[in-house]
Structures are given as C-alpha cells and as structure tokens.
C-alpha cells in the first residue's frame, strides 16, 4: 500500500437514490475509532420520514468499495450540507405532534379560563361570552348555518382580534358577524365606506345646538365607549383619514385620540370589537376589476388584522339553508337543483362570462318568489334578470333551462 488509505472529507455525506416508493439513502460519517467510517442506511417513504434501518462501521477500503457499488446502483451524492440538514429531519417529523400537544394544552387553558366568571353561549366549537341585550343586537336568523369553517373566526372574536372578512358580494361576510352578535347579545353598528361616510361621521364632529357648541361622537368612539361591535363595511373604499383613525385602535387595547376634541382619549370597552369587510383586498385582489374604485390596502395595515377569505357556501350547505329558510315547502330535491344553478352561475362569474356575482341572498329571494308564483322564470324577473344586463340575463336563463325542463 503506497498512499495512506484515507478518505477525503468530500466523500462524507449523504448518497441518495430515488425508488418507485420513495427514496433510499446511505449516510457516511466519521466513526469513533480512527480511520473508520460509519454507514447508515434508510428509506424515505415520500413523506420525509426516514428511520435508520442499518448502521455499520467500516474501514476506508471497505468504504471505497461501497462508494463504487453505490455509484453503479445510481446513488448520487447530495450537497455537502445534507449532513448539516440531518438534525432538521427529526425536528421536521417531531414538529406536528409537539404542536398538537401544545395546542391541546392551550385549548384546555382557555376553557378553564372562560367558564369561571362569564355567561357564554356555544357557537360551533367556541364558547362566546354574552353581552347585555340592547336595541342594537341584531335579530337571530334561525336559518343561518354556522359552517365548521367559521370556528376560527368565532375564536378570534372571543380573543378580541381584529377580523377582516374578504369575499364576493353576498358571500356572507356581514351576516356571519351579525349572527354571532345576535346569538351572544352584542349590539352591532355598521359603517359603509363605499358611500358618503366622512371622517366626521366616523370619528365625530362639533355642532351648534341652541347656541351651544356640542361634540357628537362618530361611530368609532360610540362603539368603543359602549362596547358595541363595529363593522367597517367595504374598508377598501375608505378615505385615508378614516384608515388613519382606525389604525390607532387596531391593537387589542388601542385607544383613540380625538384630536378635534382637545386630544380626548377614548379607551375601548372590553366588549368592543372591530370588524372590516372587503371585496377586493389581498387574496381577492385578482377580482379588483369587478369592484370599481376599490383601493389597494398596504401590507402593514393588513398585518394588523386576521384576514379570512369567505367563499360562498358549498352547494350542500346552500341546499340546507334554502330548506331551513323556506321550510316547510322547500323540498330537498328542489333545493339541490337551485343550489346547483347558483354554483353554475358563480363558476360563470369566476370565468368572467358573467359580470354579476350570484349571492345567497339572490338565491333565497328567487326561491321564495318561485314558491309563491310556481314559476321559476317569472320569479327570476324581479329577483334576477331585471338587475342584470340583457347578456347576463340570457346567460343565466340558459343555465336555469339546463337544470329545469319546462312544465310538460
Ligand atoms: N351561512 C349562512 N346561512 C344562512 N344564510 C346565509 C349564510 N351566509 C349568507 N347567507 C344569506 O346570504 C345573505 C347575504 O349575506 P351577507 O352577509 O349580506 O353577504 P356579504 O356581506 O358578504 O355581502 C344573508 O342575508 C343571508 O340571507
Ligand atoms: Mg356585507
């Protein structure tokens, strides 16, 4: 033997070969004894799990022979950092079980906490603390369906997070908040930004009454002082001055400073909640062309909210809502067909064949009128067609005919 029989460091590392069911690998590292090498073998079943199933120590000559054999078998040396990545592999599989334990403990802690001192009502999986009845509490809609998707949103309301719901018109953004408020007895104020709402309406203004100058609180300080839930509808249309006032109260205990009123500070009542809805923000910005005049919201502003994309109810959920709303006359088979028509209209809208969104509200109204007239086409006049361009009406008429044959 002439040259010292050593293996260069660059041969240490991970050798991998893809197989039909996943991947197979050999890891080569320095063993405890001098001039020996540790070889570990494992199989990945495509899910990144890779327990070691062989672990041996060989000398340099033996390793050289293995390296040749592996090369013939199609094993490829991974980047030198493959070894460095190894500790991550176990962290990677350990993460989810550990997170699930932590989340279960957090849930148990929350439950223990709320049950002690508050009256709560269960909505979905969440116990929501109740407020006191007042005229601003919305009416309960008994047909309202709390989808399991809403649990996270309701939980955020309990935790006093700022919640922004984004989605198409009529997807159910406003009614979700109103129905949570209705069931937990919290008063709601709504302020629509797509109209004449001024910063005066929102924050407050001075006025003269009977020779006296009076300050009138806007909706924001009113809701904060009285512990109401404020829905800022279509926030992507709000003026910058309104957004500036809002930014101050986006922190859970954020206070409002009424500059116009000698810097009076308004602290939030513990029941105060703030919500926003928008059509064309964030994940919905791809539809901005459908919502003329909507502003882009900057990321720093969006980061102060939990933003949920609310899609239309699924056809099965909408079938349920139709039956509950129009019971006892709406049958399941009628409702299933109507929900399928709504789904087709929405697909046409998403393809931009149709320029008008098909809301659950529109569907319910059409169905109700249809039960009165016994005629889907006649009912579609005031509930659908008259609101649309002739082209859109013709397209929807085609979808309806596709699902409903004329009476024989
Ligand atoms: N989960 C639901 N269960 C029952 N009805 C619903 C549901 N979601 C929406 N609706 C119906 O759709 C209508 C429109 O919803 P709304 O909340 O006003 O939509 P958005 O605020 O997104 O425009 C509601 O008035 C209600 O009749
Ligand atoms: Mg709304």
PDB file of N, CA and C in Angstrom, residues 271-341:
ATOM      1  N   UNK A 271     -66.049  44.870  25.746  1.00  0.00           N
ATOM      2  CA  UNK A 271     -66.870  44.167  24.753  1.00  0.00           C
ATOM      3  C   UNK A 271     -66.709  44.724  23.343  1.00  0.00           C
ATOM      4  N   UNK A 272     -66.018  45.861  23.213  1.00  0.00           N
ATOM      5  CA  UNK A 272     -65.851  46.457  21.888  1.00  0.00           C
ATOM      6  C   UNK A 272     -65.118  45.495  20.960  1.00  0.00           C
ATOM      7  N   UNK A 273     -65.638  45.337  19.737  1.00  0.00           N
ATOM      8  CA  UNK A 273     -64.953  44.545  18.716  1.00  0.00           C
ATOM      9  C   UNK A 273     -64.980  45.332  17.414  1.00  0.00           C
ATOM     10  N   UNK A 274     -63.953  45.108  16.620  1.00  0.00           N
ATOM     11  CA  UNK A 274     -63.849  45.824  15.362  1.00  0.00           C
ATOM     12  C   UNK A 274     -63.705  44.825  14.218  1.00  0.00           C
ATOM     13  N   UNK A 275     -64.534  44.999  13.201  1.00  0.00           N
ATOM     14  CA  UNK A 275     -64.511  44.115  12.029  1.00  0.00           C
ATOM     15  C   UNK A 275     -64.430  44.948  10.768  1.00  0.00           C
ATOM     16  N   UNK A 276     -63.888  44.351   9.741  1.00  0.00           N
ATOM     17  CA  UNK A 276     -63.931  45.003   8.435  1.00  0.00           C
ATOM     18  C   UNK A 276     -64.348  43.975   7.405  1.00  0.00           C
ATOM     19  N   UNK A 277     -64.992  44.440   6.355  1.00  0.00           N
ATOM     20  CA  UNK A 277     -65.250  43.555   5.223  1.00  0.00           C
ATOM     21  C   UNK A 277     -64.710  44.248   3.976  1.00  0.00           C
ATOM     22  N   UNK A 278     -64.341  43.435   3.006  1.00  0.00           N
ATOM     23  CA  UNK A 278     -63.824  43.989   1.750  1.00  0.00           C
ATOM     24  C   UNK A 278     -64.038  42.969   0.647  1.00  0.00           C
ATOM     25  N   UNK A 279     -64.143  43.483  -0.590  1.00  0.00           N
ATOM     26  CA  UNK A 279     -64.334  42.591  -1.731  1.00  0.00           C
ATOM     27  C   UNK A 279     -63.029  42.281  -2.454  1.00  0.00           C
ATOM     28  N   UNK A 280     -62.125  43.239  -2.485  1.00  0.00           N
ATOM     29  CA  UNK A 280     -61.022  43.128  -3.453  1.00  0.00           C
ATOM     30  C   UNK A 280     -59.645  43.259  -2.819  1.00  0.00           C
ATOM     31  N   UNK A 281     -59.538  42.903  -1.553  1.00  0.00           N
ATOM     32  CA  UNK A 281     -58.272  43.042  -0.836  1.00  0.00           C
ATOM     33  C   UNK A 281     -57.504  41.718  -0.856  1.00  0.00           C
ATOM     34  N   UNK A 282     -56.205  41.794  -0.744  1.00  0.00           N
ATOM     35  CA  UNK A 282     -55.365  40.600  -0.540  1.00  0.00           C
ATOM     36  C   UNK A 282     -55.657  39.503  -1.540  1.00  0.00           C
ATOM     37  N   UNK A 283     -56.054  38.328  -1.029  1.00  0.00           N
ATOM     38  CA  UNK A 283     -56.299  37.171  -1.894  1.00  0.00           C
ATOM     39  C   UNK A 283     -57.423  37.442  -2.892  1.00  0.00           C
ATOM     40  N   UNK A 284     -58.216  38.480  -2.648  1.00  0.00           N
ATOM     41  CA  UNK A 284     -59.307  38.812  -3.566  1.00  0.00           C
ATOM     42  C   UNK A 284     -58.874  39.870  -4.591  1.00  0.00           C
ATOM     43  N   UNK A 285     -57.611  40.333  -4.534  1.00  0.00           N
ATOM     44  CA  UNK A 285     -57.235  41.437  -5.436  1.00  0.00           C
ATOM     45  C   UNK A 285     -57.324  41.041  -6.904  1.00  0.00           C
ATOM     46  N   UNK A 286     -57.285  39.722  -7.163  1.00  0.00           N
ATOM     47  CA  UNK A 286     -57.447  39.288  -8.553  1.00  0.00           C
ATOM     48  C   UNK A 286     -58.798  39.704  -9.134  1.00  0.00           C
ATOM     49  N   UNK A 287     -59.755  40.060  -8.261  1.00  0.00           N
ATOM     50  CA  UNK A 287     -61.077  40.450  -8.751  1.00  0.00           C
ATOM     51  C   UNK A 287     -61.288  41.968  -8.690  1.00  0.00           C
ATOM     52  N   UNK A 288     -60.180  42.708  -8.554  1.00  0.00           N
ATOM     53  CA  UNK A 288     -60.336  44.156  -8.354  1.00  0.00           C
ATOM     54  C   UNK A 288     -61.128  44.817  -9.480  1.00  0.00           C
ATOM     55  N   UNK A 289     -60.938  44.313 -10.712  1.00  0.00           N
ATOM     56  CA  UNK A 289     -61.643  44.937 -11.845  1.00  0.00           C
ATOM     57  C   UNK A 289     -63.163  44.850 -11.691  1.00  0.00           C
ATOM     58  N   UNK A 290     -63.641  43.900 -10.869  1.00  0.00           N
ATOM     59  CA  UNK A 290     -65.091  43.762 -10.679  1.00  0.00           C
ATOM     60  C   UNK A 290     -65.616  44.741  -9.632  1.00  0.00           C
ATOM     61  N   UNK A 291     -64.723  45.296  -8.846  1.00  0.00           N
ATOM     62  CA  UNK A 291     -65.146  46.201  -7.772  1.00  0.00           C
ATOM     63  C   UNK A 291     -64.494  47.552  -8.017  1.00  0.00           C
ATOM     64  N   UNK A 292     -65.095  48.304  -8.954  1.00  0.00           N
ATOM     65  CA  UNK A 292     -64.522  49.569  -9.416  1.00  0.00           C
ATOM     66  C   UNK A 292     -64.302  50.540  -8.261  1.00  0.00           C
ATOM     67  N   UNK A 293     -63.096  51.082  -8.212  1.00  0.00           N
ATOM     68  CA  UNK A 293     -62.828  52.128  -7.231  1.00  0.00           C
ATOM     69  C   UNK A 293     -62.254  51.621  -5.923  1.00  0.00           C
ATOM     70  N   UNK A 294     -62.116  50.305  -5.769  1.00  0.00           N
ATOM     71  CA  UNK A 294     -61.536  49.770  -4.533  1.00  0.00           C
ATOM     72  C   UNK A 294     -60.050  50.123  -4.471  1.00  0.00           C
ATOM     73  N   UNK A 295     -59.596  50.473  -3.283  1.00  0.00           N
ATOM     74  CA  UNK A 295     -58.184  50.817  -3.098  1.00  0.00           C
ATOM     75  C   UNK A 295     -57.394  49.588  -2.671  1.00  0.00           C
ATOM     76  N   UNK A 296     -56.134  49.583  -3.044  1.00  0.00           N
ATOM     77  CA  UNK A 296     -55.238  48.550  -2.510  1.00  0.00           C
ATOM     78  C   UNK A 296     -54.931  48.915  -1.063  1.00  0.00           C
ATOM     79  N   UNK A 297     -54.853  47.934  -0.199  1.00  0.00           N
ATOM     80  CA  UNK A 297     -54.527  48.224   1.196  1.00  0.00           C
ATOM     81  C   UNK A 297     -53.086  47.803   1.429  1.00  0.00           C
ATOM     82  N   UNK A 298     -52.341  48.634   2.146  1.00  0.00           N
ATOM     83  CA  UNK A 298     -50.932  48.267   2.284  1.00  0.00           C
ATOM     84  C   UNK A 298     -50.749  47.129   3.286  1.00  0.00           C
ATOM     85  N   UNK A 299     -49.619  46.451   3.134  1.00  0.00           N
ATOM     86  CA  UNK A 299     -49.392  45.238   3.920  1.00  0.00           C
ATOM     87  C   UNK A 299     -49.312  45.512   5.413  1.00  0.00           C
ATOM     88  N   UNK A 300     -48.718  46.630   5.779  1.00  0.00           N
ATOM     89  CA  UNK A 300     -48.593  46.938   7.210  1.00  0.00           C
ATOM     90  C   UNK A 300     -49.985  47.070   7.821  1.00  0.00           C
ATOM     91  N   UNK A 301     -50.914  47.654   7.067  1.00  0.00           N
ATOM     92  CA  UNK A 301     -52.289  47.784   7.567  1.00  0.00           C
ATOM     93  C   UNK A 301     -52.950  46.412   7.649  1.00  0.00           C
ATOM     94  N   UNK A 302     -52.785  45.617   6.603  1.00  0.00           N
ATOM     95  CA  UNK A 302     -53.400  44.277   6.595  1.00  0.00           C
ATOM     96  C   UNK A 302     -52.839  43.389   7.707  1.00  0.00           C
ATOM     97  N   UNK A 303     -51.564  43.576   8.027  1.00  0.00           N
ATOM     98  CA  UNK A 303     -50.938  42.743   9.052  1.00  0.00           C
ATOM     99  C   UNK A 303     -51.519  42.980  10.439  1.00  0.00           C
ATOM    100  N   UNK A 304     -52.281  44.034  10.604  1.00  0.00           N
ATOM    101  CA  UNK A 304     -52.907  44.276  11.902  1.00  0.00           C
ATOM    102  C   UNK A 304     -54.232  43.535  12.051  1.00  0.00           C
ATOM    103  N   UNK A 305     -54.629  42.829  10.997  1.00  0.00           N
ATOM    104  CA  UNK A 305     -55.894  42.091  11.020  1.00  0.00           C
ATOM    105  C   UNK A 305     -55.639  40.618  10.831  1.00  0.00           C
ATOM    106  N   UNK A 306     -56.580  39.804  11.306  1.00  0.00           N
ATOM    107  CA  UNK A 306     -56.673  38.430  10.821  1.00  0.00           C
ATOM    108  C   UNK A 306     -57.600  38.506   9.615  1.00  0.00           C
ATOM    109  N   UNK A 307     -57.118  38.127   8.468  1.00  0.00           N
ATOM    110  CA  UNK A 307     -57.895  38.263   7.244  1.00  0.00           C
ATOM    111  C   UNK A 307     -58.403  36.889   6.810  1.00  0.00           C
ATOM    112  N   UNK A 308     -59.710  36.738   6.704  1.00  0.00           N
ATOM    113  CA  UNK A 308     -60.298  35.458   6.289  1.00  0.00           C
ATOM    114  C   UNK A 308     -60.989  35.621   4.937  1.00  0.00           C
ATOM    115  N   UNK A 309     -60.704  34.685   4.062  1.00  0.00           N
ATOM    116  CA  UNK A 309     -61.377  34.663   2.770  1.00  0.00           C
ATOM    117  C   UNK A 309     -62.649  33.837   2.923  1.00  0.00           C
ATOM    118  N   UNK A 310     -63.780  34.501   2.740  1.00  0.00           N
ATOM    119  CA  UNK A 310     -65.062  33.805   2.896  1.00  0.00           C
ATOM    120  C   UNK A 310     -65.604  33.474   1.524  1.00  0.00           C
ATOM    121  N   UNK A 311     -65.684  32.205   1.237  1.00  0.00           N
ATOM    122  CA  UNK A 311     -66.223  31.788  -0.050  1.00  0.00           C
ATOM    123  C   UNK A 311     -67.730  31.593   0.105  1.00  0.00           C
ATOM    124  N   UNK A 312     -68.414  31.480  -1.018  1.00  0.00           N
ATOM    125  CA  UNK A 312     -69.837  31.159  -0.930  1.00  0.00           C
ATOM    126  C   UNK A 312     -69.984  29.822  -0.216  1.00  0.00           C
ATOM    127  N   UNK A 313     -71.168  29.599   0.344  1.00  0.00           N
ATOM    128  CA  UNK A 313     -71.454  28.301   0.944  1.00  0.00           C
ATOM    129  C   UNK A 313     -71.345  27.232  -0.146  1.00  0.00           C
ATOM    130  N   UNK A 314     -71.036  26.017   0.253  1.00  0.00           N
ATOM    131  CA  UNK A 314     -70.982  24.919  -0.719  1.00  0.00           C
ATOM    132  C   UNK A 314     -72.414  24.594  -1.146  1.00  0.00           C
ATOM    133  N   UNK A 315     -72.594  23.918  -2.292  1.00  0.00           N
ATOM    134  CA  UNK A 315     -73.963  23.555  -2.708  1.00  0.00           C
ATOM    135  C   UNK A 315     -74.712  22.779  -1.622  1.00  0.00           C
ATOM    136  N   UNK A 316     -74.025  21.882  -0.898  1.00  0.00           N
ATOM    137  CA  UNK A 316     -74.724  21.119   0.147  1.00  0.00           C
ATOM    138  C   UNK A 316     -75.182  22.056   1.273  1.00  0.00           C
ATOM    139  N   UNK A 317     -74.303  23.001   1.661  1.00  0.00           N
ATOM    140  CA  UNK A 317     -74.690  23.944   2.726  1.00  0.00           C
ATOM    141  C   UNK A 317     -75.825  24.851   2.256  1.00  0.00           C
ATOM    142  N   UNK A 318     -75.730  25.285   1.001  1.00  0.00           N
ATOM    143  CA  UNK A 318     -76.760  26.187   0.498  1.00  0.00           C
ATOM    144  C   UNK A 318     -78.110  25.463   0.375  1.00  0.00           C
ATOM    145  N   UNK A 319     -78.057  24.188   0.028  1.00  0.00           N
ATOM    146  CA  UNK A 319     -79.286  23.383  -0.005  1.00  0.00           C
ATOM    147  C   UNK A 319     -79.937  23.400   1.375  1.00  0.00           C
ATOM    148  N   UNK A 320     -79.127  23.202   2.403  1.00  0.00           N
ATOM    149  CA  UNK A 320     -79.625  23.243   3.779  1.00  0.00           C
ATOM    150  C   UNK A 320     -80.257  24.584   4.114  1.00  0.00           C
ATOM    151  N   UNK A 321     -79.550  25.652   3.745  1.00  0.00           N
ATOM    152  CA  UNK A 321     -80.043  26.994   4.064  1.00  0.00           C
ATOM    153  C   UNK A 321     -81.374  27.251   3.360  1.00  0.00           C
ATOM    154  N   UNK A 322     -81.474  26.833   2.111  1.00  0.00           N
ATOM    155  CA  UNK A 322     -82.746  27.003   1.374  1.00  0.00           C
ATOM    156  C   UNK A 322     -83.881  26.286   2.091  1.00  0.00           C
ATOM    157  N   UNK A 323     -83.609  25.045   2.519  1.00  0.00           N
ATOM    158  CA  UNK A 323     -84.668  24.270   3.167  1.00  0.00           C
ATOM    159  C   UNK A 323     -85.055  24.866   4.509  1.00  0.00           C
ATOM    160  N   UNK A 324     -84.049  25.307   5.268  1.00  0.00           N
ATOM    161  CA  UNK A 324     -84.384  25.879   6.581  1.00  0.00           C
ATOM    162  C   UNK A 324     -85.100  27.210   6.450  1.00  0.00           C
ATOM    163  N   UNK A 325     -84.657  28.029   5.470  1.00  0.00           N
ATOM    164  CA  UNK A 325     -85.261  29.350   5.322  1.00  0.00           C
ATOM    165  C   UNK A 325     -86.688  29.232   4.824  1.00  0.00           C
ATOM    166  N   UNK A 326     -86.929  28.300   3.903  1.00  0.00           N
ATOM    167  CA  UNK A 326     -88.234  28.241   3.247  1.00  0.00           C
ATOM    168  C   UNK A 326     -89.010  26.988   3.648  1.00  0.00           C
ATOM    169  N   UNK A 327     -88.743  26.501   4.854  1.00  0.00           N
ATOM    170  CA  UNK A 327     -89.492  25.347   5.322  1.00  0.00           C
ATOM    171  C   UNK A 327     -90.932  25.787   5.612  1.00  0.00           C
ATOM    172  N   UNK A 328     -91.937  24.950   5.487  1.00  0.00           N
ATOM    173  CA  UNK A 328     -91.807  23.521   5.178  1.00  0.00           C
ATOM    174  C   UNK A 328     -91.967  23.214   3.683  1.00  0.00           C
ATOM    175  N   UNK A 329     -92.099  24.256   2.834  1.00  0.00           N
ATOM    176  CA  UNK A 329     -92.484  23.957   1.444  1.00  0.00           C
ATOM    177  C   UNK A 329     -91.309  23.610   0.540  1.00  0.00           C
ATOM    178  N   UNK A 330     -90.130  24.137   0.860  1.00  0.00           N
ATOM    179  CA  UNK A 330     -88.971  23.849   0.017  1.00  0.00           C
ATOM    180  C   UNK A 330     -88.528  22.407   0.246  1.00  0.00           C
ATOM    181  N   UNK A 331     -88.510  21.608  -0.813  1.00  0.00           N
ATOM    182  CA  UNK A 331     -88.085  20.212  -0.657  1.00  0.00           C
ATOM    183  C   UNK A 331     -86.595  20.086  -0.935  1.00  0.00           C
ATOM    184  N   UNK A 332     -86.048  18.962  -0.500  1.00  0.00           N
ATOM    185  CA  UNK A 332     -84.613  18.771  -0.704  1.00  0.00           C
ATOM    186  C   UNK A 332     -84.246  18.724  -2.183  1.00  0.00           C
ATOM    187  N   UNK A 333     -85.088  18.063  -3.002  1.00  0.00           N
ATOM    188  CA  UNK A 333     -84.697  17.940  -4.408  1.00  0.00           C
ATOM    189  C   UNK A 333     -84.803  19.285  -5.121  1.00  0.00           C
ATOM    190  N   UNK A 334     -85.824  20.086  -4.786  1.00  0.00           N
ATOM    191  CA  UNK A 334     -85.884  21.432  -5.373  1.00  0.00           C
ATOM    192  C   UNK A 334     -84.659  22.239  -4.956  1.00  0.00           C
ATOM    193  N   UNK A 335     -84.351  22.169  -3.652  1.00  0.00           N
ATOM    194  CA  UNK A 335     -83.236  22.973  -3.123  1.00  0.00           C
ATOM    195  C   UNK A 335     -81.910  22.564  -3.746  1.00  0.00           C
ATOM    196  N   UNK A 336     -81.733  21.259  -3.966  1.00  0.00           N
ATOM    197  CA  UNK A 336     -80.487  20.775  -4.556  1.00  0.00           C
ATOM    198  C   UNK A 336     -80.301  21.352  -5.957  1.00  0.00           C
ATOM    199  N   UNK A 337     -81.387  21.360  -6.730  1.00  0.00           N
ATOM    200  CA  UNK A 337     -81.307  21.926  -8.091  1.00  0.00           C
ATOM    201  C   UNK A 337     -80.999  23.419  -8.044  1.00  0.00           C
ATOM    202  N   UNK A 338     -81.652  24.130  -7.152  1.00  0.00           N
ATOM    203  CA  UNK A 338     -81.432  25.580  -7.079  1.00  0.00           C
ATOM    204  C   UNK A 338     -80.000  25.899  -6.660  1.00  0.00           C
ATOM    205  N   UNK A 339     -79.474  25.114  -5.706  1.00  0.00           N
ATOM    206  CA  UNK A 339     -78.091  25.341  -5.265  1.00  0.00           C
ATOM    207  C   UNK A 339     -77.124  25.041  -6.413  1.00  0.00           C
ATOM    208  N   UNK A 340     -77.447  24.048  -7.239  1.00  0.00           N
ATOM    209  CA  UNK A 340     -76.581  23.724  -8.380  1.00  0.00           C
ATOM    210  C   UNK A 340     -76.603  24.856  -9.410  1.00  0.00           C
ATOM    211  N   UNK A 341     -77.762  25.479  -9.589  1.00  0.00           N
ATOM    212  CA  UNK A 341     -77.846  26.611 -10.516  1.00  0.00           C
ATOM    213  C   UNK A 341     -76.977  27.760 -10.004  1.00  0.00           C
TER     214      UNK A 341
END
